[in-house]
Short mmCIF file of C-alpha atoms in Angstrom, two decimals:
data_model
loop_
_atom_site.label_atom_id
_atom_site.label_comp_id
_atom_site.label_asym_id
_atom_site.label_seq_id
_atom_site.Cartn_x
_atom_site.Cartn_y
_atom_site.Cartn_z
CA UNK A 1 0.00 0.00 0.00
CA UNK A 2 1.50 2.97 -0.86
CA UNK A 3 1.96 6.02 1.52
CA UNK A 4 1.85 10.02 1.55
CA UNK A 5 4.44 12.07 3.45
CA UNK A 6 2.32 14.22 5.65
CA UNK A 7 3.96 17.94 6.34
CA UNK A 8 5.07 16.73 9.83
CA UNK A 9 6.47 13.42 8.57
CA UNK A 10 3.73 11.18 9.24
CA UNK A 11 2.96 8.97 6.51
CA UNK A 12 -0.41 8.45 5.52
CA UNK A 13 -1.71 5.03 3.65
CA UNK A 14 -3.01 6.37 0.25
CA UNK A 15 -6.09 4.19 0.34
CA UNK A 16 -8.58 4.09 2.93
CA UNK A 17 -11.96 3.34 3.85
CA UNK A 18 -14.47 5.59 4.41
CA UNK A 19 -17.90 5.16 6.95
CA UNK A 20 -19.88 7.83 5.89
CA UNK A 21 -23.51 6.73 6.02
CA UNK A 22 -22.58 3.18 7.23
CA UNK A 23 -25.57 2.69 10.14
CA UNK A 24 -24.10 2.48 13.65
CA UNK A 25 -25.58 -0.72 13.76
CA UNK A 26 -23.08 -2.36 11.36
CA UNK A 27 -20.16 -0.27 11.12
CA UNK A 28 -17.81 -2.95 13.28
CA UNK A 29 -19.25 -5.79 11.09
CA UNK A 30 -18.32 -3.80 7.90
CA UNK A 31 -14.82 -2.01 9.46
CA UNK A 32 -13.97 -5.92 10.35
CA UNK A 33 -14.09 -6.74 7.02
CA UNK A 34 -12.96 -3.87 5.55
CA UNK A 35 -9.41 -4.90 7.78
CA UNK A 36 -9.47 -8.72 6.39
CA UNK A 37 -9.55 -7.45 3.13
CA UNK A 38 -6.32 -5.49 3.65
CA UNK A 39 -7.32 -1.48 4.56
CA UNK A 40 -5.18 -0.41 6.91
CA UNK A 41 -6.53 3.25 6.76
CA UNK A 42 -10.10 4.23 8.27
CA UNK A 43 -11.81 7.44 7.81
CA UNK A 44 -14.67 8.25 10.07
CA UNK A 45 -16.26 11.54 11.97
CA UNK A 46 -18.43 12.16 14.94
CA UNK A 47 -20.90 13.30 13.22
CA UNK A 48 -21.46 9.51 11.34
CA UNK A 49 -22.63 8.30 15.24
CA UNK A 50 -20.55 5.25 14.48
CA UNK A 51 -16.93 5.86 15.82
CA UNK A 52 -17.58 3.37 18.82
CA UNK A 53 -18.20 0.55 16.08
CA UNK A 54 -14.92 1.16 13.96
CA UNK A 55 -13.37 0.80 17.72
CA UNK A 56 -15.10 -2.03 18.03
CA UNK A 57 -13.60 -3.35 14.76
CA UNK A 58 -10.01 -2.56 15.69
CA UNK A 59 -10.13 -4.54 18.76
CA UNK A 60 -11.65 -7.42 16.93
CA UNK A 61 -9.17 -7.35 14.27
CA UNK A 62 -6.23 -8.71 16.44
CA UNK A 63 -4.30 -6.65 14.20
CA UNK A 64 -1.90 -4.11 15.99
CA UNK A 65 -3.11 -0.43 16.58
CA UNK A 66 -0.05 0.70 15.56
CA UNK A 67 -0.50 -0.56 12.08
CA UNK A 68 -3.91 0.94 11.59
CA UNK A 69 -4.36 4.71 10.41
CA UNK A 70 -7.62 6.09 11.97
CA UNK A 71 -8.75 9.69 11.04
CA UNK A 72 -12.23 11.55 12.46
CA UNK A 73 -13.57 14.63 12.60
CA UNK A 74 -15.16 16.84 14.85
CA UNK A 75 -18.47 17.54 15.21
CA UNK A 76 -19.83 21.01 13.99
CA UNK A 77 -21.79 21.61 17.27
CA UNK A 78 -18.41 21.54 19.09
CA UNK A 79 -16.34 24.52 17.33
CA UNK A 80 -15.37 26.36 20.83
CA UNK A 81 -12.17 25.48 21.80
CA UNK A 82 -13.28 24.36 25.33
CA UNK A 83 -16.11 22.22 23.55
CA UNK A 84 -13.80 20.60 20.93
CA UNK A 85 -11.39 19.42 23.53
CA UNK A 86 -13.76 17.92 25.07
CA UNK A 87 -15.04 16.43 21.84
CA UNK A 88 -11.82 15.07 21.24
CA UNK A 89 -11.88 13.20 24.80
CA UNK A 90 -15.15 11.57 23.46
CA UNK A 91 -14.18 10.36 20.25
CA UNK A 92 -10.74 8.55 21.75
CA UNK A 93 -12.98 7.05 24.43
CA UNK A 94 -16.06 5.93 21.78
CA UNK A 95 -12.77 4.70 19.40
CA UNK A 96 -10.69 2.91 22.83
CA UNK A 97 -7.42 4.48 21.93
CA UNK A 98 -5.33 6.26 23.21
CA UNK A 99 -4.34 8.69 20.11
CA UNK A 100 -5.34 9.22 16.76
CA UNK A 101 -3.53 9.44 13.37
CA UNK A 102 -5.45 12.57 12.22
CA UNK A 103 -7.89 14.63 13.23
CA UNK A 104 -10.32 17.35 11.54
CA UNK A 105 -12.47 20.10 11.32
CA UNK A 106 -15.06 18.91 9.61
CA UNK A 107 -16.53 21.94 8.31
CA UNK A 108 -15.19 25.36 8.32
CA UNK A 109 -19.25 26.61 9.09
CA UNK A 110 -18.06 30.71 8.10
CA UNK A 111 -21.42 31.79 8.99
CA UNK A 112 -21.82 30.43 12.71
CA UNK A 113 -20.93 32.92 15.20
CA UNK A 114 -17.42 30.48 16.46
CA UNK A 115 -14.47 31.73 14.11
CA UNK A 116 -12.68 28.55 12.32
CA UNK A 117 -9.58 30.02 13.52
CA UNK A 118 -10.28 29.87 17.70
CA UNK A 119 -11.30 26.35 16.73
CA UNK A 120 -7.86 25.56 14.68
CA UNK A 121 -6.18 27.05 17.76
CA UNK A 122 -7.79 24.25 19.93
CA UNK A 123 -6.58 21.74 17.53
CA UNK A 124 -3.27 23.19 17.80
CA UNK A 125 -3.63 22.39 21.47
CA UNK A 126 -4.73 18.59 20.80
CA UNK A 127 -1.58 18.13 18.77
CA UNK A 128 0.97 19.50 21.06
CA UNK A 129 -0.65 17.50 23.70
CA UNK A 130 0.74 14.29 21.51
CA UNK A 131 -2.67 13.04 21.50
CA UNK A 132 -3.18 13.42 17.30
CA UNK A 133 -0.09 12.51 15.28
CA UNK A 134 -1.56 15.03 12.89
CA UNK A 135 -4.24 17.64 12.24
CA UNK A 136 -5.99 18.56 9.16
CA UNK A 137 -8.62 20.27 7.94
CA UNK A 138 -12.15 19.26 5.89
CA UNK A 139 -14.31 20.98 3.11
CA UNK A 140 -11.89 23.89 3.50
CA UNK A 141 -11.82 26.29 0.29
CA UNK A 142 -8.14 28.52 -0.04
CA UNK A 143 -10.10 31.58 1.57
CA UNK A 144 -10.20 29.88 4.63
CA UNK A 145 -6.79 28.31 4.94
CA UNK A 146 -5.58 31.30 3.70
CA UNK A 147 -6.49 32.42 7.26
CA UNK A 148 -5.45 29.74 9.03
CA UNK A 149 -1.89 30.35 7.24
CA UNK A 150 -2.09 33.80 8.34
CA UNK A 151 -2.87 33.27 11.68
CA UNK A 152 -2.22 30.57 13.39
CA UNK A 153 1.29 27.90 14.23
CA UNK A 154 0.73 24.76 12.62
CA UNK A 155 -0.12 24.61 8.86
CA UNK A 156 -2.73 22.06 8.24
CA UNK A 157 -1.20 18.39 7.10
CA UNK A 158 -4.55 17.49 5.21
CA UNK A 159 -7.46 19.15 3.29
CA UNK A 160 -10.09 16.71 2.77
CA UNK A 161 -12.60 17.65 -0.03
CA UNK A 162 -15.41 16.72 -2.42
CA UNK A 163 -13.21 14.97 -5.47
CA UNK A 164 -14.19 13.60 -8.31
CA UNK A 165 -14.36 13.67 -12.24
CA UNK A 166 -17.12 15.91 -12.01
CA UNK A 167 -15.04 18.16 -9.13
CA UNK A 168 -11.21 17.96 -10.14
CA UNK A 169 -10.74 20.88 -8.18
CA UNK A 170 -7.70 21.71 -9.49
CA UNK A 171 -7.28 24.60 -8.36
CA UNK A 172 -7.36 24.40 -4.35
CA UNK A 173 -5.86 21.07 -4.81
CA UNK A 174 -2.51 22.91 -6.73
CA UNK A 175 -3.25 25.82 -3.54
CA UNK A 176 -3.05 22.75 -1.33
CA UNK A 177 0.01 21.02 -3.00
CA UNK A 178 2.04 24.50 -2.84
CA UNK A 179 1.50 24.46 0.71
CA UNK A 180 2.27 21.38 1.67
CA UNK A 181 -1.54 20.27 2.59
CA UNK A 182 -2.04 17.25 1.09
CA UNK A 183 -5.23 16.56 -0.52
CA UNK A 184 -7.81 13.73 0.92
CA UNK A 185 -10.97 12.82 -1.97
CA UNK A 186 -14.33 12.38 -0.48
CA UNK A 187 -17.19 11.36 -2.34
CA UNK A 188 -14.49 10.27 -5.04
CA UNK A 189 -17.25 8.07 -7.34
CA UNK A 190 -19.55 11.37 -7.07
CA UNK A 191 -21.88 8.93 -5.28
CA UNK A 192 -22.00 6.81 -7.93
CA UNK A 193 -22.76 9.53 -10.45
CA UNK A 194 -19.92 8.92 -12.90
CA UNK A 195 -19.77 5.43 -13.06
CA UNK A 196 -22.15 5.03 -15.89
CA UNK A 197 -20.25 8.16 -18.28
CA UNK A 198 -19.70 6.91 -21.46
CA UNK A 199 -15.87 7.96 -21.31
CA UNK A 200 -14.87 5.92 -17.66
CA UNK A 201 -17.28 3.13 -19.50
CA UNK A 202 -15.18 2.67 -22.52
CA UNK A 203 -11.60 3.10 -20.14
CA UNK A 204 -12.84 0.33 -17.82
CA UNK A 205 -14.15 -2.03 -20.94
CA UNK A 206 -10.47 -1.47 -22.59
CA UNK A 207 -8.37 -2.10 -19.68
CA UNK A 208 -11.07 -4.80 -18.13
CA UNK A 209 -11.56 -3.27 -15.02
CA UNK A 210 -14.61 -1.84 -13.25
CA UNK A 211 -15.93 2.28 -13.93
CA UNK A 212 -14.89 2.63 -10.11
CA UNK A 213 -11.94 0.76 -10.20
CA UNK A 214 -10.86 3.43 -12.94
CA UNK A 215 -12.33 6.48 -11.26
CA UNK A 216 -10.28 5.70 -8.11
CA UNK A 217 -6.80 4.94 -9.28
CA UNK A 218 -7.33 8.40 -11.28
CA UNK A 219 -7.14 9.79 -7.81
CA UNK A 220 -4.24 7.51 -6.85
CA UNK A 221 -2.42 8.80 -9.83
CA UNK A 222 -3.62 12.54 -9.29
CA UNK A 223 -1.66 11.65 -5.32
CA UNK A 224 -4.74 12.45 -3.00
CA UNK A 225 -5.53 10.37 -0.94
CA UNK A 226 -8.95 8.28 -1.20
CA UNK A 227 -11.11 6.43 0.87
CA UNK A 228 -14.06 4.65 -0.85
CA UNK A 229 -16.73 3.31 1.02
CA UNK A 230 -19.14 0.12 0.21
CA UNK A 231 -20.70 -2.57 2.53
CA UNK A 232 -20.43 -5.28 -0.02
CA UNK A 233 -17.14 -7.56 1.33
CA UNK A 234 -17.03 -8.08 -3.44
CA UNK A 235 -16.64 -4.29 -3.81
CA UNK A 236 -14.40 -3.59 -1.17
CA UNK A 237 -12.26 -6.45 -2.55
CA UNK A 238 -12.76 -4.63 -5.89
CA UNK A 239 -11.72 -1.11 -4.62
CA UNK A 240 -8.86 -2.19 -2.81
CA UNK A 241 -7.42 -3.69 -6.34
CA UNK A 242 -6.33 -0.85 -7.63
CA UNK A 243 -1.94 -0.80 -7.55
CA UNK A 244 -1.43 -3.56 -10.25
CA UNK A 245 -2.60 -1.47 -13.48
CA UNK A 246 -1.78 2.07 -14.54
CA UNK A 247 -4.13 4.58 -16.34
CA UNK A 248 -2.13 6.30 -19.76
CA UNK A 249 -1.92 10.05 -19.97
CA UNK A 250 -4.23 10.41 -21.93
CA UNK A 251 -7.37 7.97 -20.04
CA UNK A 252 -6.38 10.47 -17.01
CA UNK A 253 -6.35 13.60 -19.58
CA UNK A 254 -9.65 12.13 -20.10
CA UNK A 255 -11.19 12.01 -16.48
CA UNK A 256 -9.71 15.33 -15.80
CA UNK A 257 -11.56 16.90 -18.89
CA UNK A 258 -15.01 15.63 -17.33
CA UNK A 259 -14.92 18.35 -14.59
CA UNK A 260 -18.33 20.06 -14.44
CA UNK A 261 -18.09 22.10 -11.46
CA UNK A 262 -20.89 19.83 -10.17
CA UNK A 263 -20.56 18.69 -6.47
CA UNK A 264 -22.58 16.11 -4.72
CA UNK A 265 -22.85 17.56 -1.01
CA UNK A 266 -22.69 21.29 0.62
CA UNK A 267 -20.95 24.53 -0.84
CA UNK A 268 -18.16 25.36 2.00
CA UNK A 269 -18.81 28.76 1.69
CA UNK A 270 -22.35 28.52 2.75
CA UNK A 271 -23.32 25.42 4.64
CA UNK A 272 -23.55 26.14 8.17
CA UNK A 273 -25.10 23.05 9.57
CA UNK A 274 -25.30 22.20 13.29
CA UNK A 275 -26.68 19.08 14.55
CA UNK A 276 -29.48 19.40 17.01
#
């Protein structure tokens, strides 16, 4: 599996798995198998409700903690930096660790009356503390880490945003690549929405491959970092697959050209969402 330098040395498995909308329910039933198929790298958030199941998982596994890259994020109703440490508390005890790989703001939330910078400041405190090998950043346009570069210590090591053929995002991805941020792809199959273009169609026929197979080493070979997410044990075996064929310049010239602009989930500039 190959890994991503982080700007504070950590390295960073380039292929994860994601939990996003994965019922509470069955999320250590999934994670489990998610970790027999060979992810070492899971992605989830408090928000999801389901961080005490991918803890649940890990401990199952038998597989050592130290060899398993867990990110999550914090909630949106916990911005204040008194209410995000304790946030942070509450996802290591709902996870049963004692540290994680990365942590996030989730959403930068511009309009709510808790500036994303006192909240980066309390992250800042989390990763002195030793507690989070890294910290990192989610659905966060250049506007806003342009602040965060302005004014605060430590430079976010990750940016994790909507990605996909329909969303290069070229742009803040180059802004994030010139600092240093590395680049995370959620929603990297646009929900499904691309697999059934004509142009990934004809890519995966040629090469015999699947449409998502093909949509998600173009983000391997882009270097973000991607973490699909499926419940069936046959797709995760498919999406793991993905580091014995290459895409030519011109199949990824290809994907790139399909940018639309078009994003599955929330502008960052204007979703504001708090959970009641």
């Amino acid at each position: 599996m190959p890994t991503i330098a982080l700007n504070n040395g950590v390295e960073i498995p380039q292929l994860g798995f994601g939990v996003y909308q994965v019922p509470p329910e069955d999320t250590a039933d999934v994670v489990g198998q998610a970790l027999q198929v060979g992810y070492r790298h899971i992605d989830t958030a408090e928000m999801y409700g389901n961080e005490k199941g991918v803890g649940e998982a890990i401990a199952r596994s038998g597989i050592d903690r130290g060899e398993i890259f867990v990110t999550s994020k914090l909630n949106n109703g916990f911005h204040r930096r008194d209410d995000a440490l304790r946030a942070f508390d509450r996802t290591l005890a709902d996870l049963g660790t004692d540290h994680l790989d990365l942590f996030l703001i989730h959403w930068p939330l511009p309009g709510i009356d808790v500036d994303f910078v006192e909240t980066w400041k309390a992250m800042e405190e989390i990763y002195a503390g030793g507690r989070a090998k890294a910290i990192g950043v989610s659905n966060f346009t250049a506007s806003h880490l342009g602040r965060l570069l302005a004014e605060t210590q430590v430079r976010p090591a990750v940016n994790q945003i909507e990605v996909h053929p329909y969303l290069a995002q070229d742009e803040l991805r180059a802004f994030d690549a010139e600092h240093e941020i590395v680049t995370e792809a959620w929603s990297p199959i646009a929900q499904g929405k691309v697999l059934d273009d004509p142009a990934i169609v004809a890519i995966a026929e040629r090469l015999e491959r699947t449409p998502a197979q093909v949509v998600l080493r173009w983000h391997v070979q882009r270097g973000d970092v991607v973490f699909p997410k499926s419940t069936s044990r046959k797709r995760m075996e498919e999406n793991f697959a993905l580091f014995d064929f290459e895409l030519g310049t011109s199949d990824m010239a290809a994907l790139t050209g399909l940018d639309r602009g078009e994003r599955t989930g929330p502008d960052p500039d204007t979703f504001n969402y708090i959970p009641r």
